[in-house]
Coordinates of N, CA and C in Angstrom, one line a residue:
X1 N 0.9 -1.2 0.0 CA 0.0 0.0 0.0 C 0.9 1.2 0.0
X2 N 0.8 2.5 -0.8 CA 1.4 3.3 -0.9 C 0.4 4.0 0.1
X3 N 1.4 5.0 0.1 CA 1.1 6.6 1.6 C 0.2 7.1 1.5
X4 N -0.3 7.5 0.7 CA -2.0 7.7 0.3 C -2.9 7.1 0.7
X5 N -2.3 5.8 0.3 CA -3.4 4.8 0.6 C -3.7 4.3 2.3
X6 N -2.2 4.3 2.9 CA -2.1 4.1 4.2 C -2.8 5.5 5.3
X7 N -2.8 7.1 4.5 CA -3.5 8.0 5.2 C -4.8 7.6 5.1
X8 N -5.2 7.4 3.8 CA -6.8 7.0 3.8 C -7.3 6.2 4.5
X9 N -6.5 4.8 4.5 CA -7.1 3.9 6.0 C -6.7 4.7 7.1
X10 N -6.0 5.5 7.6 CA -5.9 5.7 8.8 C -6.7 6.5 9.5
X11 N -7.3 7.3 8.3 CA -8.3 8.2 8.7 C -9.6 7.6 8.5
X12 N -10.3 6.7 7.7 CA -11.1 5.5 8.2 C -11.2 5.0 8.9
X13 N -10.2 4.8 9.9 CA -10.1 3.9 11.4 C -10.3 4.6 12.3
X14 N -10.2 6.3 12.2 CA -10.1 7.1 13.0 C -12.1 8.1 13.0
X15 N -12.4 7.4 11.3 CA -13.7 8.1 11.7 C -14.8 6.8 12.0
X16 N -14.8 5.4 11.6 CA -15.2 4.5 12.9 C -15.4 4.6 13.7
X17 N -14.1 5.3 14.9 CA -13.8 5.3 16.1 C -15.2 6.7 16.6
X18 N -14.8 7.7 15.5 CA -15.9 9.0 16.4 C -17.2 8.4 16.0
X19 N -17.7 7.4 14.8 CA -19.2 7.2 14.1 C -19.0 6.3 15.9
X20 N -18.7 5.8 15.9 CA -18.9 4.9 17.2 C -18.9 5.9 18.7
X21 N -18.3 6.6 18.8 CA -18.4 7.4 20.0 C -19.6 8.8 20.1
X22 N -19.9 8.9 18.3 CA -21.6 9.1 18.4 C -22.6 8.2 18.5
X23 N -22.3 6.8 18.7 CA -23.6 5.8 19.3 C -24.1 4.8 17.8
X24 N -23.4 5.2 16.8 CA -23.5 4.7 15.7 C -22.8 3.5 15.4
X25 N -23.6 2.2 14.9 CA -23.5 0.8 14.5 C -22.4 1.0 13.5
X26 N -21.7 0.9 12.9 CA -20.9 0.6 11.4 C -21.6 -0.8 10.9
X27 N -22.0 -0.6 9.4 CA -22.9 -1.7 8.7 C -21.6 -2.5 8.0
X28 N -20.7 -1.5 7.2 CA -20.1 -2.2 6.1 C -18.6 -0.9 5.8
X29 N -17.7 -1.4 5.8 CA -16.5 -0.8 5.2 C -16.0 -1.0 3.8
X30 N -15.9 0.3 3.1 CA -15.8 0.1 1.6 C -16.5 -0.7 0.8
X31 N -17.9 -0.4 1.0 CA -18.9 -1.0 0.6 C -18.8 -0.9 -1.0
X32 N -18.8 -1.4 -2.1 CA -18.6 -1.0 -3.8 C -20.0 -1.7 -4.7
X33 N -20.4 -0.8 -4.6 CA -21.7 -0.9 -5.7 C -21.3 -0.8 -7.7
X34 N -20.9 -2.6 -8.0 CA -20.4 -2.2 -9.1 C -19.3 -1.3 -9.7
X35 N -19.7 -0.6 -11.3 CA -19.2 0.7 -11.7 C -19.5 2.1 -11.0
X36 N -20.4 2.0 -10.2 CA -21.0 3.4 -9.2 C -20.0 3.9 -8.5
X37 N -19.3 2.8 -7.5 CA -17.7 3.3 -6.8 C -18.1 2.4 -5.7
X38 N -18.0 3.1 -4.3 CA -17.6 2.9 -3.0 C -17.6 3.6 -2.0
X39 N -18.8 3.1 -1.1 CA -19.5 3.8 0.3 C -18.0 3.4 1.2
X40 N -17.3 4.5 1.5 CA -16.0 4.5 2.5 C -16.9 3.7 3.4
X41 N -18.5 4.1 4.7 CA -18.5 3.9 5.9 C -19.5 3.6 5.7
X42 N -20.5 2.3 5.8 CA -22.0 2.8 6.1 C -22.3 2.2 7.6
X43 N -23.0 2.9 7.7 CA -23.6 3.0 10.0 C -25.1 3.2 9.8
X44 N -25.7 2.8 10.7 CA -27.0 3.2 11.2 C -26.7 3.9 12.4
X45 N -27.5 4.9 12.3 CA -27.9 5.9 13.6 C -29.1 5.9 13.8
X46 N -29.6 5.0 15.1 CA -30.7 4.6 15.0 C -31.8 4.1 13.9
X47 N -32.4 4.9 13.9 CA -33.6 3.8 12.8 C -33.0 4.3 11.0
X48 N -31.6 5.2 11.4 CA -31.6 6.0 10.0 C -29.9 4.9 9.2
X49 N -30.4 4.8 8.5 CA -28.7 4.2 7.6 C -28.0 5.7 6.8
X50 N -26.7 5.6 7.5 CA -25.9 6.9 7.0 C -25.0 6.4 6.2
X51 N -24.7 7.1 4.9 CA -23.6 6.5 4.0 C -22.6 8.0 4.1
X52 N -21.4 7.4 4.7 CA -20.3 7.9 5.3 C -19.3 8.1 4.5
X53 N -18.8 9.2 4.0 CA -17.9 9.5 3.3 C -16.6 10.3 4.0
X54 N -15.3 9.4 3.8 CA -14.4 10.2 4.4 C -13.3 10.4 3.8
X55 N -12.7 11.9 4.2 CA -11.6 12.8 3.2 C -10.8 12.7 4.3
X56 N -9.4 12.5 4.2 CA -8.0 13.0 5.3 C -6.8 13.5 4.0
X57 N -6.6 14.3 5.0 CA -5.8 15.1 4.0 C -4.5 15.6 5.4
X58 N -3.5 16.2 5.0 CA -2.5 16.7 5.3 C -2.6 18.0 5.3
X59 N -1.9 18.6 6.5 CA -1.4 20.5 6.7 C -1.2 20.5 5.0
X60 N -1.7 21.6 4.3 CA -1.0 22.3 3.3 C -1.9 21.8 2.1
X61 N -2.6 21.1 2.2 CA -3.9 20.7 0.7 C -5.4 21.0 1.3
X62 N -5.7 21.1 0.1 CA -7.6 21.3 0.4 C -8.0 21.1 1.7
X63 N -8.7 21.9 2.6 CA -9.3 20.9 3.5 C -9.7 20.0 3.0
X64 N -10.3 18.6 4.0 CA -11.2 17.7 3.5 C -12.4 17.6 3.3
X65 N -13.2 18.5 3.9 CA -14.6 19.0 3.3 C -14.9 19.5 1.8
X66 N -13.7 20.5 1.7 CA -13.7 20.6 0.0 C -13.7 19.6 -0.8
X67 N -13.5 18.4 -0.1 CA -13.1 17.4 -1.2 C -14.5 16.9 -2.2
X68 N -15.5 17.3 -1.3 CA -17.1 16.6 -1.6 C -17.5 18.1 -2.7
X69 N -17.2 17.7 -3.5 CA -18.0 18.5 -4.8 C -19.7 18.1 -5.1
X70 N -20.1 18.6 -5.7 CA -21.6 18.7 -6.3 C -21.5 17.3 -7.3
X71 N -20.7 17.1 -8.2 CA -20.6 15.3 -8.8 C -20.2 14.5 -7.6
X72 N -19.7 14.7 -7.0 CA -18.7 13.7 -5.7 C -20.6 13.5 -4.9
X73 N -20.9 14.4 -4.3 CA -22.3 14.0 -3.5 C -23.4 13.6 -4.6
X74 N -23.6 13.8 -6.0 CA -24.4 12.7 -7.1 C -23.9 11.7 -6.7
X75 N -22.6 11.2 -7.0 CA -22.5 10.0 -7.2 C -22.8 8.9 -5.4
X76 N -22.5 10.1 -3.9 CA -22.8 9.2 -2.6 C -24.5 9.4 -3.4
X77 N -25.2 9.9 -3.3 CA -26.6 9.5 -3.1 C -26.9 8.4 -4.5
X78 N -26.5 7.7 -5.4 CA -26.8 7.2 -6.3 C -25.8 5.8 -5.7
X79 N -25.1 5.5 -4.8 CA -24.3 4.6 -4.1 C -25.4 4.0 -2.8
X80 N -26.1 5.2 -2.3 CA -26.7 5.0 -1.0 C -28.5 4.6 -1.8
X81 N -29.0 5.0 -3.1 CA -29.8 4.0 -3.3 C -29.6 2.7 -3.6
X82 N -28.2 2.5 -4.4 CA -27.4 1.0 -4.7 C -27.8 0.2 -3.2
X83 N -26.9 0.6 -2.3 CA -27.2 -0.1 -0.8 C -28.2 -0.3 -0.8
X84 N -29.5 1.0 -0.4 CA -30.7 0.7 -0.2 C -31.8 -0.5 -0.6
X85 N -31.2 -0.5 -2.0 CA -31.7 -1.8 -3.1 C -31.6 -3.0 -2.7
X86 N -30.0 -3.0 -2.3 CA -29.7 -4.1 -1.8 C -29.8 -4.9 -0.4
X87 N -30.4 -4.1 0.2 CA -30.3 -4.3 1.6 C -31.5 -4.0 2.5
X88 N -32.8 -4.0 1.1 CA -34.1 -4.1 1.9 C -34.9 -2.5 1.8
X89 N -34.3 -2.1 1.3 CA -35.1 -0.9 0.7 C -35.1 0.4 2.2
X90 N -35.7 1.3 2.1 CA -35.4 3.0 2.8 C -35.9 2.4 4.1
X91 N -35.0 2.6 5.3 CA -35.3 2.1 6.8 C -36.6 3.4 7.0
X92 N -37.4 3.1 8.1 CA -38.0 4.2 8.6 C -37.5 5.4 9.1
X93 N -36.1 5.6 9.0 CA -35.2 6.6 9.7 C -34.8 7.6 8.3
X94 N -35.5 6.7 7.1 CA -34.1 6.7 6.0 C -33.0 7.1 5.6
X95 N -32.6 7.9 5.0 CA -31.4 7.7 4.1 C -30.4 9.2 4.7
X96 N -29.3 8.7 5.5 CA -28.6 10.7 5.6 C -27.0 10.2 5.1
X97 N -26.6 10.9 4.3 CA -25.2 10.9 3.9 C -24.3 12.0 4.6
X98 N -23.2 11.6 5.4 CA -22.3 12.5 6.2 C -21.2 12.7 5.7
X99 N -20.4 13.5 6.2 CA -18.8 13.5 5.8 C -18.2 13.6 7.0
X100 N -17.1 12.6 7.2 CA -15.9 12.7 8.3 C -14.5 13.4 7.0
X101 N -14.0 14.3 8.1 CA -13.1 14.9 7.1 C -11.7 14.9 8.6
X102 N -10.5 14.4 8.2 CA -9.4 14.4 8.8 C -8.4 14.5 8.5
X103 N -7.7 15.2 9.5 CA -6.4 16.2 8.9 C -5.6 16.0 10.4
X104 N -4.5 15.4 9.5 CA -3.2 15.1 10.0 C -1.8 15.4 10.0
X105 N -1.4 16.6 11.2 CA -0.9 17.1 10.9 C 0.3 16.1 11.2
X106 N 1.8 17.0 10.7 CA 3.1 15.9 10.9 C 3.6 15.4 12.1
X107 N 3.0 16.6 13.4 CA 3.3 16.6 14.4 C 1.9 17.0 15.7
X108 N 1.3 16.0 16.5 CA 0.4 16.3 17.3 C -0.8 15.2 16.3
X109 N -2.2 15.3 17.2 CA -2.9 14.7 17.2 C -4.0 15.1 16.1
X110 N -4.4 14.0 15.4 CA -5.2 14.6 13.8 C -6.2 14.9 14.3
X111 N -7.1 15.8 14.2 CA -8.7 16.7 14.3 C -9.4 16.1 12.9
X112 N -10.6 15.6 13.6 CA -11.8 14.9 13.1 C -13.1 15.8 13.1
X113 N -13.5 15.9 12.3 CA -14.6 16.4 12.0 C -15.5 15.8 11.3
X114 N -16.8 15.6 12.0 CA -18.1 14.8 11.3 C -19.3 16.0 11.4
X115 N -19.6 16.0 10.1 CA -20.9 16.8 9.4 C -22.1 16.1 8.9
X116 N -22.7 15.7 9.6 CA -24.0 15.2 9.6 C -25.3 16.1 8.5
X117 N -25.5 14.9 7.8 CA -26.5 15.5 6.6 C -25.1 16.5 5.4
X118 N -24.3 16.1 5.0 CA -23.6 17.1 4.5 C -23.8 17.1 2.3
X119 N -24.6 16.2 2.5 CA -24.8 15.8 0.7 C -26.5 15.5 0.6

């Protein structure tokens, strides 16, 4: 795995950790719906299934919240009906797509941010 790829899991493991210390189940990690792509995180929060999208990034590039463009959130809600299809159709809570966005700096502890409803 190259360095990219090793931040990306790292900050996956790191937004688990807070989806869990908000009270949230984790369903499925790198869930891939075909040609569509790949739900980084899906959780239920309570009666609701959240499809979890997460950005880490480094001091000195985009934040990670920039990273979710207007095609980037088409394509989570067209992933989070894929799921839905697959997995029993819209819970009574139904459908909220989030972003965990994490940033790591070189030195000290990475800052996690989770934005609820963010697509």
């Amino acid at each position: 795995m190259n360095a990219t790829g090793a931040l990306g899991r790292y900050g996956e493991k790191l937004a688990v950790r807070r989806l869990g210390e908000a009270g949230m189940a984790v369903l499925a990690r790198n869930w891939r719906c075909g040609r569509t792509g790949e739900i980084d995180i899906v959780a239920q929060d309570g009666d609701t299934v959240v499809v979890c999208e997460v950005k880490t990034r480094r001091p000195g590039f985009e934040h990670p919240m920039a990273a979710v463009t207007p095609a980037k959130a088409d394509r989570l809600r067209r992933l989070a009906a894929c799921w839905l299809d697959r997995h029993g159709g819209l819970p009574p809570g139904g459908v909220r797509i989030d972003l965990v966005g994490v940033l790591v700096p070189r030195r000290g502890a990475p800052v996690v941010e989770h934005v609820r409803g963010a697509a």
